[in-house]
Coordinates of N, CA and C in Angstrom, one line a residue:
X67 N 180.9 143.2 109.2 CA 181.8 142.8 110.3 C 182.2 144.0 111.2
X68 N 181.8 145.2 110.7 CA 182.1 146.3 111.7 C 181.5 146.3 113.1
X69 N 180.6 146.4 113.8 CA 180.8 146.3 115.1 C 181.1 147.3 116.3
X70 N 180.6 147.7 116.8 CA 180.5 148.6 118.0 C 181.8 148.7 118.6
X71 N 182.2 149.3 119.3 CA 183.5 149.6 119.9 C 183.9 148.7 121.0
X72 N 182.7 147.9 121.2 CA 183.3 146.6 122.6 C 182.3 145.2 122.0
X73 N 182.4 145.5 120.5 CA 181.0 144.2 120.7 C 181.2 143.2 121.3
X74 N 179.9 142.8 121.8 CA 179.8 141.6 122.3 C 180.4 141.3 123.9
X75 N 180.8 142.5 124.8 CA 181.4 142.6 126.0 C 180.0 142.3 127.1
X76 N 179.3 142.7 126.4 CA 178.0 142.2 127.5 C 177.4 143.4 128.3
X77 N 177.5 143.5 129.7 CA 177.2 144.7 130.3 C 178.7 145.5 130.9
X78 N 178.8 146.8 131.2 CA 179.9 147.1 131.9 C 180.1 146.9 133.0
X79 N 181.2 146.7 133.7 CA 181.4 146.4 135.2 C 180.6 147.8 136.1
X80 N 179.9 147.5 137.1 CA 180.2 148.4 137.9 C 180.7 149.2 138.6
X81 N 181.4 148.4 139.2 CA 182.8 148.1 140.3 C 183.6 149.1 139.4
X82 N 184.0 150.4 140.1 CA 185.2 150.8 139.4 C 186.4 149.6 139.3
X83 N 186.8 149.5 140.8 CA 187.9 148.4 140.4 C 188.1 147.4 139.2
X84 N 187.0 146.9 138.5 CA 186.4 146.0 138.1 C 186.4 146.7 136.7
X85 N 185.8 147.4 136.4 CA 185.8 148.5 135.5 C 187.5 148.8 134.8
X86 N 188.5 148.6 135.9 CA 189.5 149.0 135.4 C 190.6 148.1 135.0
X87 N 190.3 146.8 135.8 CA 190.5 145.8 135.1 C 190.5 144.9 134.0
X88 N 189.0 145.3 133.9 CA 188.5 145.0 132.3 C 189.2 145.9 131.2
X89 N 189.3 147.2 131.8 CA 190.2 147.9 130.2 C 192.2 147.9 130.1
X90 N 192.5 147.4 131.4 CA 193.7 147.2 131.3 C 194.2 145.5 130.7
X91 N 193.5 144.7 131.0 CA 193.4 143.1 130.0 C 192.9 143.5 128.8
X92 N 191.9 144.1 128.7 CA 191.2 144.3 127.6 C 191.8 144.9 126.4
X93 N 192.0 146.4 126.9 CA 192.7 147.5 125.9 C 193.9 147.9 126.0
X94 N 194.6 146.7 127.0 CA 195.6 147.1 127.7 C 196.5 148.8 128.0
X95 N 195.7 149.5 128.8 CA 195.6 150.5 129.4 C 196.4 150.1 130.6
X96 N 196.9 151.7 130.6 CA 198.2 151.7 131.9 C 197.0 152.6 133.2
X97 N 197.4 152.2 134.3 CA 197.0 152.9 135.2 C 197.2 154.7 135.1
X98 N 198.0 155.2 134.2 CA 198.3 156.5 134.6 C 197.3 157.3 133.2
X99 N 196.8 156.1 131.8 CA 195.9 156.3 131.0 C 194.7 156.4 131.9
X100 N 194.0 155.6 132.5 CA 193.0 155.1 133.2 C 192.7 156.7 134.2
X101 N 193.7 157.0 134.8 CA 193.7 158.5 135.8 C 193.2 159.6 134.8
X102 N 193.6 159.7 133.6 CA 193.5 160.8 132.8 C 192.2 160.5 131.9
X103 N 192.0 159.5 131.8 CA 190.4 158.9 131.4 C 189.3 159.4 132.0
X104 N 189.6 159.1 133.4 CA 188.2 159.2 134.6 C 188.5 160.4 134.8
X105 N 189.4 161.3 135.0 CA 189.4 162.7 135.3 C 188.4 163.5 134.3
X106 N 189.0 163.2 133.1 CA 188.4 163.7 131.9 C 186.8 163.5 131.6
X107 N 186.6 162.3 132.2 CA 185.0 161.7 132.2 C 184.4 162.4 133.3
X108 N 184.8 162.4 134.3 CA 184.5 163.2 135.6 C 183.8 164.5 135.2
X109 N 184.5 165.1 134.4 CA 184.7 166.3 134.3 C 183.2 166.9 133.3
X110 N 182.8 165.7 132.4 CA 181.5 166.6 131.7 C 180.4 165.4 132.1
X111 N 180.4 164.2 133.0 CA 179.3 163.2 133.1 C 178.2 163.6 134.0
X112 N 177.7 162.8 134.3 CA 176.2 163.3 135.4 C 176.7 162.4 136.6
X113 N 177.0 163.1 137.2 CA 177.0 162.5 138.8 C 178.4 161.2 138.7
X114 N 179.2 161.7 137.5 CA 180.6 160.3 137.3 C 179.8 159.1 137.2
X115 N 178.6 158.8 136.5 CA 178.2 157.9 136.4 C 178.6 157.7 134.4
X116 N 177.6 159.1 133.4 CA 177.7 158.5 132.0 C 177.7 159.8 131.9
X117 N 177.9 159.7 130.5 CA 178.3 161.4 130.2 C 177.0 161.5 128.8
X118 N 176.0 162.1 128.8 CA 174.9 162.5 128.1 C 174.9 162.9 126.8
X119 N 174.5 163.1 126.0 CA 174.4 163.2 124.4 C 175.6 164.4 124.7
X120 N 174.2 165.2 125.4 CA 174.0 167.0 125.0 C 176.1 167.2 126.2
X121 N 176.0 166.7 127.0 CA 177.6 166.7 127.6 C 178.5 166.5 126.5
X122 N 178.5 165.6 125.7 CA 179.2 164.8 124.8 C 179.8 166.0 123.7
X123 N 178.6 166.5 123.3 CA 178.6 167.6 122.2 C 179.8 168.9 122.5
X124 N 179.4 169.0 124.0 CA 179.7 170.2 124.3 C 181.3 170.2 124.8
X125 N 181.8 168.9 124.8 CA 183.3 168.4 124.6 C 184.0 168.6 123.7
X126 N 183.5 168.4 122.2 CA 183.8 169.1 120.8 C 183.7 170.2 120.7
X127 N 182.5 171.0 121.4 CA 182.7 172.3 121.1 C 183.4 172.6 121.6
X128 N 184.0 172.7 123.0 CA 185.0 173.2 123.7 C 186.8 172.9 123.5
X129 N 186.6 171.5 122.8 CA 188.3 171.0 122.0 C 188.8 171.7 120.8
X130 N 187.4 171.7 119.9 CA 187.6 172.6 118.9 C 186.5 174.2 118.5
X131 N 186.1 174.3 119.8 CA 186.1 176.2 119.6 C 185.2 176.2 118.5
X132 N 184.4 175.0 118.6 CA 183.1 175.1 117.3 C 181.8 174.9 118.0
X133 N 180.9 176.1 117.9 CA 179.4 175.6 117.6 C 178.7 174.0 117.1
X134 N 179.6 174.1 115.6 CA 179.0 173.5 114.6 C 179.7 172.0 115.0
X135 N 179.9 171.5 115.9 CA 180.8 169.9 116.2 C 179.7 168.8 116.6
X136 N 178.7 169.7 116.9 CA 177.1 168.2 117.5 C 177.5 167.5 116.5
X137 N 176.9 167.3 115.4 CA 176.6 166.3 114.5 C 178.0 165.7 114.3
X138 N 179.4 165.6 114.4 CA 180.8 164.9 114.4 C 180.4 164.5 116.0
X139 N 179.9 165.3 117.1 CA 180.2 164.3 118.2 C 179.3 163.8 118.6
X140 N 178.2 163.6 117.6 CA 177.0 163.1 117.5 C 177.6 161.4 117.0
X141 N 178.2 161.5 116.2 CA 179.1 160.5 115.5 C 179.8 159.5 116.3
X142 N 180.4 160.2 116.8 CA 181.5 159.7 117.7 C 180.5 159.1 119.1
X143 N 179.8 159.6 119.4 CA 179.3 159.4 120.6 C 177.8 158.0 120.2
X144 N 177.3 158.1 119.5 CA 176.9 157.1 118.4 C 178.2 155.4 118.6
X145 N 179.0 156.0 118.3 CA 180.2 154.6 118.3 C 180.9 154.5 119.5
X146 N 180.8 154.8 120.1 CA 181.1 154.7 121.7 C 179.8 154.1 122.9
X147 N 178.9 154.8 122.1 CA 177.6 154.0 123.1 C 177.2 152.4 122.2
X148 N 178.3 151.5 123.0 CA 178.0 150.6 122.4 C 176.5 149.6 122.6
X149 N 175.8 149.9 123.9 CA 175.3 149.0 124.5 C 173.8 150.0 124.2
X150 N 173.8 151.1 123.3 CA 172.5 151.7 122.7 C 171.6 152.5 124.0
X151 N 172.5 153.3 125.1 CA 171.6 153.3 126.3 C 171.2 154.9 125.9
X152 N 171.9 155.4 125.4 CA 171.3 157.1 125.1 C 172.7 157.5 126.1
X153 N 173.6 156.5 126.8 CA 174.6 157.3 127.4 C 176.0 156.5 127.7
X154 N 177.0 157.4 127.4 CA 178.1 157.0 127.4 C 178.5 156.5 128.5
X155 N 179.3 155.2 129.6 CA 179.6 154.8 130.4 C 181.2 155.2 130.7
X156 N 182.0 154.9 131.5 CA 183.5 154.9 131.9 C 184.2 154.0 130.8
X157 N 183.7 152.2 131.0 CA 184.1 151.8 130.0 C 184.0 152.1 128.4
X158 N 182.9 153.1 127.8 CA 182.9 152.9 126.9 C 183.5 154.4 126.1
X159 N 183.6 154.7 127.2 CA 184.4 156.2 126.7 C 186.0 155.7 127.2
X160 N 186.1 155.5 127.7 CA 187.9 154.8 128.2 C 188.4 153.9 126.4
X161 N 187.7 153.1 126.6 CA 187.3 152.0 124.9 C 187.5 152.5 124.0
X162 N 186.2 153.2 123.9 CA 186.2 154.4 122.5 C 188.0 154.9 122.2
X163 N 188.0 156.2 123.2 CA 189.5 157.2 123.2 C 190.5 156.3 122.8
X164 N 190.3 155.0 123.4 CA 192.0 153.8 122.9 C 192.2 153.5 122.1
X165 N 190.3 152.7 121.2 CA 190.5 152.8 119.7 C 190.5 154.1 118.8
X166 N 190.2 155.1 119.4 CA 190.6 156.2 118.4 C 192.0 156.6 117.9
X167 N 193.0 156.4 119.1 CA 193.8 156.6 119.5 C 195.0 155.6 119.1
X168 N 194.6 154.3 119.0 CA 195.1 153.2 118.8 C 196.3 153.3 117.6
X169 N 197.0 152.6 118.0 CA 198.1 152.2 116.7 C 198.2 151.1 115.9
X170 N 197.0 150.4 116.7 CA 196.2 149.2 115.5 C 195.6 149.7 114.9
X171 N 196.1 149.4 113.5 CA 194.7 149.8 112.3 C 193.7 149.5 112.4
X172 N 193.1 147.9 113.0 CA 192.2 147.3 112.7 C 191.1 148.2 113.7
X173 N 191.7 148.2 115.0 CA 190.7 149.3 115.7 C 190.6 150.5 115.4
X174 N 191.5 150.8 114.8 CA 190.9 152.7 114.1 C 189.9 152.4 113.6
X175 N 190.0 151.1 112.0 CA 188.9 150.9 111.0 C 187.6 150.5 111.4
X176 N 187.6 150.1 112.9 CA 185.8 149.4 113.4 C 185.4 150.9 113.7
X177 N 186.2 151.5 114.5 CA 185.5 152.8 115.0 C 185.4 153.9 113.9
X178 N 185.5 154.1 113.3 CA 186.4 154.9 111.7 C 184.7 154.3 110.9
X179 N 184.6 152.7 110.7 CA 183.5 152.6 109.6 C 182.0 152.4 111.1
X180 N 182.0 152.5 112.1 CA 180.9 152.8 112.8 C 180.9 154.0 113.0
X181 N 181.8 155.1 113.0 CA 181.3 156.2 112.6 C 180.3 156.9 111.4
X182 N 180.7 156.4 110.6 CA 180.0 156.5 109.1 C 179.2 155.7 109.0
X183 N 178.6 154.8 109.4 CA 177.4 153.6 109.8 C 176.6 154.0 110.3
X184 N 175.8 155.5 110.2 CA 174.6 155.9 110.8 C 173.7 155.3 111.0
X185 N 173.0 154.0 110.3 CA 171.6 153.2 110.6 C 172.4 152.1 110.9
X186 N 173.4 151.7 110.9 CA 174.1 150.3 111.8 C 173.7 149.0 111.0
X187 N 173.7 149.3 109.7 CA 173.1 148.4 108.8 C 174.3 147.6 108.1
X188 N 175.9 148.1 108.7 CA 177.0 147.3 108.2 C 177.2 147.5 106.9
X189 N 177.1 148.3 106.0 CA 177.1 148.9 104.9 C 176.5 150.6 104.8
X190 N 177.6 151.1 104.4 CA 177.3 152.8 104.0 C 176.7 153.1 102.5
X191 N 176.0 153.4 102.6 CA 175.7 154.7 101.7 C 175.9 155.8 101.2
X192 N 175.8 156.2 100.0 CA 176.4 157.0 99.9 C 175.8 158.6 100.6
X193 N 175.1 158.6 100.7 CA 174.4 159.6 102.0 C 175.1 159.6 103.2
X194 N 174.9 158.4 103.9 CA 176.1 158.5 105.5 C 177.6 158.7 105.0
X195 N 178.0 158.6 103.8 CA 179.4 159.1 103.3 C 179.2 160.6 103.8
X196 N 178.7 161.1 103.0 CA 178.0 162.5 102.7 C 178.2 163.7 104.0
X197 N 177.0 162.7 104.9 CA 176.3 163.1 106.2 C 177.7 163.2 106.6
X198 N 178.6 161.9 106.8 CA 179.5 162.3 107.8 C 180.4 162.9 107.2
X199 N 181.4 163.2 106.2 CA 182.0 164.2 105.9 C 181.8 166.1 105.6
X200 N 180.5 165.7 105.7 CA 179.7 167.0 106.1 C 180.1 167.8 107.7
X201 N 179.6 166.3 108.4 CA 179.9 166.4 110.0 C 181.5 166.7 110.0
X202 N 182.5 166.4 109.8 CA 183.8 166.6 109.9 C 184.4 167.9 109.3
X203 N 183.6 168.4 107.9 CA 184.2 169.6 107.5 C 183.9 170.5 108.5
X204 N 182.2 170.5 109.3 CA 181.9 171.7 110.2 C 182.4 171.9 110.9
X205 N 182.6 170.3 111.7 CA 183.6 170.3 113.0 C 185.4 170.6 112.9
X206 N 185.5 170.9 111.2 CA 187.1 171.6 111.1 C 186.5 173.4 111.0
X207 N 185.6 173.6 110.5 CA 185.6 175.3 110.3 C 185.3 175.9 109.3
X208 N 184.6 177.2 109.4 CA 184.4 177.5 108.0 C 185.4 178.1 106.8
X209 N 186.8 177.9 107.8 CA 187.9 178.2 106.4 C 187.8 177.2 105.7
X210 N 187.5 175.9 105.4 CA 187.4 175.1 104.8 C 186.6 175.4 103.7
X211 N 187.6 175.1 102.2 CA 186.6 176.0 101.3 C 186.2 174.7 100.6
X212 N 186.7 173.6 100.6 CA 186.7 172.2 99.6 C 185.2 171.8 99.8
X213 N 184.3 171.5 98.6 CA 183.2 171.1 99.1 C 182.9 169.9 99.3
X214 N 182.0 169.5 100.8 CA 182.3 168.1 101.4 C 181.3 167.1 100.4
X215 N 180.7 167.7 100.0 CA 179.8 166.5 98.9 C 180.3 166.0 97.9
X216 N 181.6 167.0 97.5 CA 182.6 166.4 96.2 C 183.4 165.7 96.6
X217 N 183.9 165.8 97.9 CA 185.1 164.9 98.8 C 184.2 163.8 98.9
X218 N 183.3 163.7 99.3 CA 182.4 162.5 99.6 C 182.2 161.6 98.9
X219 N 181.8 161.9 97.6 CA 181.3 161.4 96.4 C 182.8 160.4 95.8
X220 N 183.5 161.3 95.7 CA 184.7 161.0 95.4 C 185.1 159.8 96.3
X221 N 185.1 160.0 97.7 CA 185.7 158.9 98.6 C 184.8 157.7 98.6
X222 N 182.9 158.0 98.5 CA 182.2 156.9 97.9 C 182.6 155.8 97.0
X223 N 183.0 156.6 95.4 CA 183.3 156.1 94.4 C 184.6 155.1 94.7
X224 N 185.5 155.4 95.2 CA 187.1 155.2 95.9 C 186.5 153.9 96.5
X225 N 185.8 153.7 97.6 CA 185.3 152.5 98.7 C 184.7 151.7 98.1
X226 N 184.1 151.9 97.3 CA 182.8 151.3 96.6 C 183.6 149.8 95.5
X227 N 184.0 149.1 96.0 CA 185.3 148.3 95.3 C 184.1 147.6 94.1
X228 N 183.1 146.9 94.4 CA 182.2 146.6 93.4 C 181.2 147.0 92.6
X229 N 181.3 148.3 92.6 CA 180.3 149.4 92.3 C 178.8 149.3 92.3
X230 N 178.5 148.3 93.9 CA 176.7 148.1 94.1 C 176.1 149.2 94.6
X231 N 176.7 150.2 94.6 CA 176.3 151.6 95.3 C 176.2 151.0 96.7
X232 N 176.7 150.5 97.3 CA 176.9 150.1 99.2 C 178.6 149.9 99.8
X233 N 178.7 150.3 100.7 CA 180.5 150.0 101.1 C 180.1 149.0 102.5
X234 N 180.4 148.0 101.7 CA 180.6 147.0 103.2 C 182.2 147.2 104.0
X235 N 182.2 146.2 104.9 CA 183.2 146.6 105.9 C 184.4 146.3 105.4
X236 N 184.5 145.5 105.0 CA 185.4 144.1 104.0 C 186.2 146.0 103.1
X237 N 185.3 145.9 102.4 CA 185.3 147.2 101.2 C 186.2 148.2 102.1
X238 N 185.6 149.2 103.1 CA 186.3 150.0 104.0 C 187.5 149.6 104.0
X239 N 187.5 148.5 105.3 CA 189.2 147.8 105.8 C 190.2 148.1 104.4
X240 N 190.2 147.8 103.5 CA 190.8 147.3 102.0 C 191.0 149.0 101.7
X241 N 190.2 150.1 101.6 CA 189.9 151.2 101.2 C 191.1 151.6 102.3
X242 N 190.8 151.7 103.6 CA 191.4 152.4 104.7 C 193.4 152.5 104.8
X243 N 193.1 150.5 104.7 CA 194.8 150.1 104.6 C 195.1 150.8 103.1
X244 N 194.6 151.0 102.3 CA 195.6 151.5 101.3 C 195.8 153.1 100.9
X245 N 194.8 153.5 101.9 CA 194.6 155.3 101.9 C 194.7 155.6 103.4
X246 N 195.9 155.8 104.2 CA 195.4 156.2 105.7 C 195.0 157.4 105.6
X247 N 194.9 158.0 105.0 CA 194.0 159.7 105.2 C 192.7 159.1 105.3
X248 N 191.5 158.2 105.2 CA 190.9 157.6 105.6 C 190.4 157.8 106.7
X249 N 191.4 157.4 107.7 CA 191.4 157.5 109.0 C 191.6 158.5 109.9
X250 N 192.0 159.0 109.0 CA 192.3 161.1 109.6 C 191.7 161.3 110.5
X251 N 190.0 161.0 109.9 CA 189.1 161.4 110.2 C 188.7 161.3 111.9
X252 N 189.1 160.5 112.7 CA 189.8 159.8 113.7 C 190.3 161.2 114.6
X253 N 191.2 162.1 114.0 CA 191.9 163.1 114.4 C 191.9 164.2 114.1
X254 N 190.9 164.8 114.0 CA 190.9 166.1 113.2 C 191.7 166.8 113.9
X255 N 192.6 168.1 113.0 CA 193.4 168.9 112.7 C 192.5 170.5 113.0
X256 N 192.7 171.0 113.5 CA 191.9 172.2 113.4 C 193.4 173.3 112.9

């Protein structure tokens, strides 16, 4: 049941106006959110149209002062491109930041378990556990002395509620509400 960050929305508006409408019904977004969204988008996209892998990356590097953040905003940018185009739109980067940002659990938990859903197969592995907390130690630094394979394993075992070696979403949601450090991951701390 996890799901892309707009599933099922169809195509994006074009129409800025239109565009902005849709995320203030939608994600209910204030106009003075919306200003700081497009500014921000503006600011690394191609021509204010979408903002590109290699743009995307270079947003992490520059928030957190790390080389090593591609593969975390590789992640993130992965779950924001909901409509699979190789590029981020206004809506889906506006979307994305609200569920990240969100004070609903339920939207931290879609974006939170489609981040860790590297093949989109709706069940993790304990590999994309792995992969992505791999991705998140780099993107904190190399004072991080904790090793991410033992954190992984560990939070595998922890999610894994029926022990078929797979974490469905059901599994997560359940995992998430009763551990919100879970969700951290959402906000890294540098």
């Amino acid at each position: 049941m996890g799901g892309k960050v707009c599933k099922g929305r169809g195509t994006t508006p074009d129409d800025f106006d239109k565009q902005v409408e849709y995320l203030k019904s939608k994600f209910k977004l204030t106009d003075q959110q919306i200003v700081q969204y497009k500014a921000f988008f503006n600011d690394f996209s191609e021509h204010k149209k979408t903002i590109e892998r290699e743009n995307f990356r270079k947003v992490y590097q520059i928030l957190y002062r790390n080389e090593d953040a591609a593969e975390f905003a590789d992640r993130v940018f992965d779950a924001f491109d909901t409509n699979q185009s190789g590029s981020v739109d206004f809506v889906e980067f506006a979307a994305g930041l609200t569920m990240m940002d969100s004070k609903q659990t339920e939207q931290k938990i879609s974006i939170a378990f489609n981040m860790f859903d590297k093949d989109g197969s709706n069940a993790l592995s304990e590999e994309e556990v792995t992969d992505m907390i791999t991705a998140y130690y780099k993107l904190l630094g190399p004072h991080i002395s904790i090793s991410p394979v033992e954190v992984a394993h560990e939070l595998f075992e922890k999610m894994d509620l029926n022990s078929d070696q797979k974490v469905t979403y059901d599994e997560f949601t359940t995992t998430a509400k009763n551990d919100p450090k879970l969700l951290a991951i959402l906000d890294p701390q540098v």
